[in-house]
Amino acid sequence: SADDLLEPSWVRREPDAVAPVLAGPIYRLRGRAGGGIVHMRSFLARRARIEREQREARRVRIEREQRAARRTELENSVLHEVGPAGTRDIPFLEASPGWFEGPRENRFFADWQRSSACGHRIFDHWAFDIHDLDDRGRREIDFIPRPLKMPAGKLALGVNISVHRLMERIEAIDAEIGLTFAWFFLMTHGRWVDPDVGDAIAEGLRQGRVRLPGRDAAVLLAWADKKYLF
């Protein structure tokens, strides 16, 4: 009966003065060693929590497998670059080093804040070509930085060019753009300053042959250790 359900006669209780008060229906678990009493409301809450945890674990596992498959796909891919010298094939990770080290977009803004450039508004010097795509059910967002002012020519690492000459060239670029450390951010794009220039200057810093302001040196050395490019 309903009375037996809400107040089952098989539950042994202490005298009312010391008996714990349980809210809600109480059920006995059959087939459980030694028997047992379960508070149904707590049981259902626990069951729902376990189900949520299992679903979350499955979701995380599936996403991890998808990321691994995506990484393998990218690592094995080749980019076709067309330039004045013709067409050449570049392995994806060579063209985009540090792709798996964290969002390059976030690093670009973080490096701006950490460097001498932070005294200027980033939007006074850069526009951002933002992409928001849905690729086969997977959302991908990124941006490509576009300088509002570009140097007259590209700075490349020429044969036998000294690191001191490179320092003169990057200072000239900064003066031309009107922004300290402008050359570094142009380098992350790669079109106006060759990334090899950054590697050469970073090596000069390590050897004590050249100097940069402390905050700029830290940014450059971190980039040289884990590169990102657009």
mmCIF file of C-alpha atoms in Angstrom:
data_model
loop_
_atom_site.group_PDB
_atom_site.id
_atom_site.type_symbol
_atom_site.label_atom_id
_atom_site.label_comp_id
_atom_site.label_asym_id
_atom_site.label_seq_id
_atom_site.Cartn_x
_atom_site.Cartn_y
_atom_site.Cartn_z
ATOM 1 C CA SER A 1 0.000 0.000 0.000
ATOM 2 C CA ALA A 2 1.007 3.647 -0.206
ATOM 3 C CA ASP A 3 1.449 3.717 3.567
ATOM 4 C CA ASP A 4 3.848 0.775 3.404
ATOM 5 C CA LEU A 5 5.782 2.500 0.624
ATOM 6 C CA LEU A 6 6.276 5.748 2.507
ATOM 7 C CA GLU A 7 6.696 4.110 5.911
ATOM 8 C CA PRO A 8 7.810 0.519 5.253
ATOM 9 C CA SER A 9 7.178 -1.854 8.118
ATOM 10 C CA TRP A 10 10.366 -3.853 7.463
ATOM 11 C CA VAL A 11 12.641 -0.940 8.410
ATOM 12 C CA ARG A 12 13.777 -1.256 11.985
ATOM 13 C CA ARG A 13 13.744 2.061 13.768
ATOM 14 C CA GLU A 14 15.035 3.290 17.061
ATOM 15 C CA PRO A 15 12.697 5.050 19.446
ATOM 16 C CA ASP A 16 11.488 8.371 18.085
ATOM 17 C CA ALA A 17 13.719 10.327 20.427
ATOM 18 C CA VAL A 18 16.924 9.117 18.767
ATOM 19 C CA ALA A 19 15.773 7.931 15.340
ATOM 20 C CA PRO A 20 17.270 9.817 12.345
ATOM 21 C CA VAL A 21 14.654 11.420 10.121
ATOM 22 C CA LEU A 22 14.906 10.474 6.431
ATOM 23 C CA ALA A 23 13.024 12.449 3.790
ATOM 24 C CA GLY A 24 11.397 10.689 0.866
ATOM 25 C CA PRO A 25 10.635 7.054 0.035
ATOM 26 C CA ILE A 26 13.095 4.412 1.243
ATOM 27 C CA TYR A 27 13.765 1.216 -0.694
ATOM 28 C CA ARG A 28 15.600 -2.011 0.083
ATOM 29 C CA LEU A 29 18.150 -3.202 -2.504
ATOM 30 C CA ARG A 30 17.599 -6.833 -3.446
ATOM 31 C CA GLY A 31 20.557 -9.044 -4.194
ATOM 32 C CA ARG A 32 22.955 -6.808 -2.297
ATOM 33 C CA ALA A 33 25.228 -8.607 0.122
ATOM 34 C CA GLY A 34 24.025 -7.984 3.625
ATOM 35 C CA GLY A 35 21.020 -6.045 2.387
ATOM 36 C CA GLY A 36 20.957 -2.272 2.578
ATOM 37 C CA ILE A 37 18.816 0.818 2.670
ATOM 38 C CA VAL A 38 19.012 3.510 0.010
ATOM 39 C CA HIS A 39 17.499 6.957 0.092
ATOM 40 C CA MET A 40 15.959 7.178 -3.379
ATOM 41 C CA ARG A 41 16.402 10.913 -3.865
ATOM 42 C CA SER A 42 20.112 10.614 -3.101
ATOM 43 C CA PHE A 43 20.362 7.508 -5.276
ATOM 44 C CA LEU A 44 18.836 9.275 -8.291
ATOM 45 C CA ALA A 45 21.060 12.322 -7.821
ATOM 46 C CA ARG A 46 24.126 10.091 -7.639
ATOM 47 C CA ARG A 47 23.003 8.130 -10.702
ATOM 48 C CA ALA A 48 22.546 11.350 -12.691
ATOM 49 C CA ARG A 49 25.981 12.591 -11.606
ATOM 50 C CA ILE A 50 27.665 9.342 -12.656
ATOM 51 C CA GLU A 51 25.907 9.509 -16.021
ATOM 52 C CA ARG A 52 27.110 13.090 -16.550
ATOM 53 C CA GLU A 53 30.666 12.106 -15.653
ATOM 54 C CA GLN A 54 30.581 9.151 -18.041
ATOM 55 C CA ARG A 55 29.209 11.297 -20.858
ATOM 56 C CA GLU A 56 31.876 13.928 -20.220
ATOM 57 C CA ALA A 57 34.585 11.253 -20.228
ATOM 58 C CA ARG A 58 33.283 9.934 -23.559
ATOM 59 C CA ARG A 59 33.179 13.457 -24.994
ATOM 60 C CA VAL A 60 36.755 14.171 -23.879
ATOM 61 C CA ARG A 61 37.954 10.850 -25.315
ATOM 62 C CA ILE A 62 36.271 11.495 -28.670
ATOM 63 C CA GLU A 63 37.654 15.041 -28.865
ATOM 64 C CA ARG A 64 41.136 13.765 -27.984
ATOM 65 C CA GLU A 65 40.924 11.172 -30.754
ATOM 66 C CA GLN A 66 39.709 13.809 -33.216
ATOM 67 C CA ARG A 67 42.565 16.160 -32.267
ATOM 68 C CA ALA A 68 45.089 13.349 -32.670
ATOM 69 C CA ALA A 69 43.696 12.511 -36.104
ATOM 70 C CA ARG A 70 43.728 16.197 -37.062
ATOM 71 C CA ARG A 71 47.331 16.543 -35.876
ATOM 72 C CA THR A 72 48.427 13.542 -37.920
ATOM 73 C CA GLU A 73 46.646 14.986 -40.939
ATOM 74 C CA LEU A 74 48.419 18.337 -40.533
ATOM 75 C CA GLU A 75 51.827 16.788 -39.863
ATOM 76 C CA ASN A 76 51.577 14.816 -43.096
ATOM 77 C CA SER A 77 50.278 17.701 -45.197
ATOM 78 C CA VAL A 78 52.300 19.793 -47.637
ATOM 79 C CA LEU A 79 51.742 23.427 -48.599
ATOM 80 C CA HIS A 80 52.315 24.629 -52.149
ATOM 81 C CA GLU A 81 53.976 28.046 -52.097
ATOM 82 C CA VAL A 82 54.014 30.161 -55.237
ATOM 83 C CA GLY A 83 56.646 32.896 -55.429
ATOM 84 C CA PRO A 84 58.854 34.783 -57.864
ATOM 85 C CA ALA A 85 61.212 31.805 -58.037
ATOM 86 C CA GLY A 86 58.398 29.424 -58.916
ATOM 87 C CA THR A 87 56.458 26.851 -56.930
ATOM 88 C CA ARG A 88 57.828 24.804 -54.073
ATOM 89 C CA ASP A 89 56.354 22.312 -51.623
ATOM 90 C CA ILE A 90 56.822 22.989 -47.904
ATOM 91 C CA PRO A 91 55.932 20.550 -45.097
ATOM 92 C CA PHE A 92 53.177 22.051 -42.975
ATOM 93 C CA LEU A 93 55.185 22.084 -39.731
ATOM 94 C CA GLU A 94 58.089 23.804 -41.475
ATOM 95 C CA ALA A 95 55.777 26.544 -42.716
ATOM 96 C CA SER A 96 53.924 26.805 -39.392
ATOM 97 C CA PRO A 97 56.332 25.905 -36.575
ATOM 98 C CA GLY A 98 54.808 25.929 -33.124
ATOM 99 C CA TRP A 99 51.326 25.216 -34.519
ATOM 100 C CA PHE A 100 50.614 22.840 -31.634
ATOM 101 C CA GLU A 101 52.154 25.038 -28.911
ATOM 102 C CA GLY A 102 49.036 27.135 -28.310
ATOM 103 C CA PRO A 103 47.058 29.638 -30.371
ATOM 104 C CA ARG A 104 49.438 31.844 -32.318
ATOM 105 C CA GLU A 105 46.809 34.599 -32.226
ATOM 106 C CA ASN A 106 46.962 34.701 -28.427
ATOM 107 C CA ARG A 107 50.755 34.677 -28.478
ATOM 108 C CA PHE A 108 50.813 37.614 -30.914
ATOM 109 C CA PHE A 109 48.784 39.784 -28.526
ATOM 110 C CA ALA A 110 50.670 38.530 -25.464
ATOM 111 C CA ASP A 111 54.027 39.328 -27.083
ATOM 112 C CA TRP A 112 52.791 42.820 -27.920
ATOM 113 C CA GLN A 113 51.939 43.420 -24.265
ATOM 114 C CA ARG A 114 55.293 42.029 -23.090
ATOM 115 C CA SER A 115 57.413 44.027 -25.542
ATOM 116 C CA SER A 116 58.427 47.643 -26.044
ATOM 117 C CA ALA A 117 55.556 47.952 -28.514
ATOM 118 C CA CYS A 118 53.021 47.905 -25.669
ATOM 119 C CA GLY A 119 53.204 51.690 -25.395
ATOM 120 C CA HIS A 120 51.221 51.852 -28.652
ATOM 121 C CA ARG A 121 47.703 50.643 -29.392
ATOM 122 C CA ILE A 122 47.995 47.488 -31.432
ATOM 123 C CA PHE A 123 45.021 48.518 -33.586
ATOM 124 C CA ASP A 124 46.852 51.681 -34.627
ATOM 125 C CA HIS A 125 49.376 49.482 -36.418
ATOM 126 C CA TRP A 126 47.596 46.264 -37.339
ATOM 127 C CA ALA A 127 44.341 45.112 -38.892
ATOM 128 C CA PHE A 128 43.203 41.524 -38.414
ATOM 129 C CA ASP A 129 41.701 39.390 -41.141
ATOM 130 C CA ILE A 130 39.455 37.115 -39.078
ATOM 131 C CA HIS A 131 38.191 33.740 -40.271
ATOM 132 C CA ASP A 132 35.344 31.864 -38.585
ATOM 133 C CA LEU A 133 34.643 28.621 -40.437
ATOM 134 C CA ASP A 134 32.727 25.403 -39.909
ATOM 135 C CA ASP A 135 34.778 22.604 -41.468
ATOM 136 C CA ARG A 136 32.815 19.342 -41.550
ATOM 137 C CA GLY A 137 31.199 20.046 -38.202
ATOM 138 C CA ARG A 138 34.402 21.348 -36.612
ATOM 139 C CA ARG A 139 34.545 25.073 -35.943
ATOM 140 C CA GLU A 140 37.817 26.813 -36.721
ATOM 141 C CA ILE A 141 38.590 30.439 -35.931
ATOM 142 C CA ASP A 142 41.803 32.348 -36.546
ATOM 143 C CA PHE A 143 43.129 35.601 -37.938
ATOM 144 C CA ILE A 144 45.917 36.879 -40.151
ATOM 145 C CA PRO A 145 47.521 40.161 -38.987
ATOM 146 C CA ARG A 146 47.820 42.824 -41.683
ATOM 147 C CA PRO A 147 50.198 45.758 -41.045
ATOM 148 C CA LEU A 148 48.704 49.178 -41.691
ATOM 149 C CA LYS A 149 52.149 50.435 -42.700
ATOM 150 C CA MET A 150 54.665 48.251 -44.495
ATOM 151 C CA PRO A 151 58.412 48.696 -44.964
ATOM 152 C CA ALA A 152 59.733 49.552 -48.398
ATOM 153 C CA GLY A 153 61.405 46.181 -48.880
ATOM 154 C CA LYS A 154 61.828 42.750 -47.354
ATOM 155 C CA LEU A 155 64.644 42.008 -44.930
ATOM 156 C CA ALA A 156 66.129 38.606 -45.709
ATOM 157 C CA LEU A 157 69.096 36.796 -44.237
ATOM 158 C CA GLY A 158 71.676 37.299 -46.964
ATOM 159 C CA VAL A 159 74.847 35.331 -47.446
ATOM 160 C CA ASN A 160 77.622 36.369 -45.030
ATOM 161 C CA ILE A 161 75.537 39.185 -43.540
ATOM 162 C CA SER A 162 76.642 39.885 -39.979
ATOM 163 C CA VAL A 163 74.316 40.039 -36.997
ATOM 164 C CA HIS A 164 75.451 43.635 -36.431
ATOM 165 C CA ARG A 165 74.306 44.534 -39.930
ATOM 166 C CA LEU A 166 70.979 42.865 -39.189
ATOM 167 C CA MET A 167 70.627 44.996 -36.074
ATOM 168 C CA GLU A 168 71.115 48.115 -38.198
ATOM 169 C CA ARG A 169 68.483 46.909 -40.630
ATOM 170 C CA ILE A 170 65.848 46.144 -37.990
ATOM 171 C CA GLU A 171 66.441 49.534 -36.360
ATOM 172 C CA ALA A 172 65.856 51.140 -39.757
ATOM 173 C CA ILE A 173 62.587 49.214 -40.127
ATOM 174 C CA ASP A 174 61.422 50.343 -36.687
ATOM 175 C CA ALA A 175 62.205 53.952 -37.605
ATOM 176 C CA GLU A 176 60.387 53.610 -40.920
ATOM 177 C CA ILE A 177 57.277 52.143 -39.286
ATOM 178 C CA GLY A 178 57.443 54.472 -36.285
ATOM 179 C CA LEU A 179 57.222 51.661 -33.751
ATOM 180 C CA THR A 180 59.811 50.046 -31.503
ATOM 181 C CA PHE A 181 60.141 46.291 -32.128
ATOM 182 C CA ALA A 182 57.962 46.573 -35.232
ATOM 183 C CA TRP A 183 60.340 44.275 -37.116
ATOM 184 C CA PHE A 184 59.525 41.366 -34.792
ATOM 185 C CA PHE A 185 55.792 41.463 -35.475
ATOM 186 C CA LEU A 186 56.406 41.894 -39.190
ATOM 187 C CA MET A 187 58.609 38.808 -38.930
ATOM 188 C CA THR A 188 55.785 36.680 -37.496
ATOM 189 C CA HIS A 189 53.961 37.289 -40.752
ATOM 190 C CA GLY A 190 57.095 36.411 -42.713
ATOM 191 C CA ARG A 191 56.486 38.547 -45.785
ATOM 192 C CA TRP A 192 58.542 41.586 -44.765
ATOM 193 C CA VAL A 193 61.138 40.134 -42.387
ATOM 194 C CA ASP A 194 62.463 36.624 -42.908
ATOM 195 C CA PRO A 195 62.129 34.418 -39.786
ATOM 196 C CA ASP A 196 65.782 33.434 -40.275
ATOM 197 C CA VAL A 197 66.626 37.011 -39.287
ATOM 198 C CA GLY A 198 64.974 36.440 -35.911
ATOM 199 C CA ASP A 199 66.922 33.221 -35.412
ATOM 200 C CA ALA A 200 70.205 34.961 -36.236
ATOM 201 C CA ILE A 201 69.556 37.838 -33.835
ATOM 202 C CA ALA A 202 68.424 35.433 -31.101
ATOM 203 C CA GLU A 203 71.689 33.528 -31.490
ATOM 204 C CA GLY A 204 73.588 36.820 -31.311
ATOM 205 C CA LEU A 205 71.793 37.595 -28.046
ATOM 206 C CA ARG A 206 72.730 34.218 -26.584
ATOM 207 C CA GLN A 207 76.371 34.761 -27.511
ATOM 208 C CA GLY A 208 76.376 38.301 -26.127
ATOM 209 C CA ARG A 209 77.292 39.806 -29.491
ATOM 210 C CA VAL A 210 74.255 42.108 -29.704
ATOM 211 C CA ARG A 211 71.740 43.563 -27.296
ATOM 212 C CA LEU A 212 68.037 44.346 -27.230
ATOM 213 C CA PRO A 213 65.922 45.930 -24.497
ATOM 214 C CA GLY A 214 65.324 43.295 -21.833
ATOM 215 C CA ARG A 215 61.635 42.771 -22.514
ATOM 216 C CA ASP A 216 62.192 42.549 -26.281
ATOM 217 C CA ALA A 217 65.050 40.096 -25.845
ATOM 218 C CA ALA A 218 62.807 37.872 -23.706
ATOM 219 C CA VAL A 219 60.055 37.897 -26.339
ATOM 220 C CA LEU A 220 62.462 37.119 -29.178
ATOM 221 C CA LEU A 221 64.200 34.293 -27.315
ATOM 222 C CA ALA A 222 60.850 32.740 -26.375
ATOM 223 C CA TRP A 223 59.772 32.940 -30.009
ATOM 224 C CA ALA A 224 63.050 31.382 -31.193
ATOM 225 C CA ASP A 225 62.483 28.511 -28.759
ATOM 226 C CA LYS A 226 58.871 27.918 -29.841
ATOM 227 C CA LYS A 227 58.129 29.671 -33.101
ATOM 228 C CA TYR A 228 54.795 30.788 -34.466
ATOM 229 C CA LEU A 229 54.129 32.295 -37.875
ATOM 230 C CA PHE A 230 51.115 33.486 -39.835
#
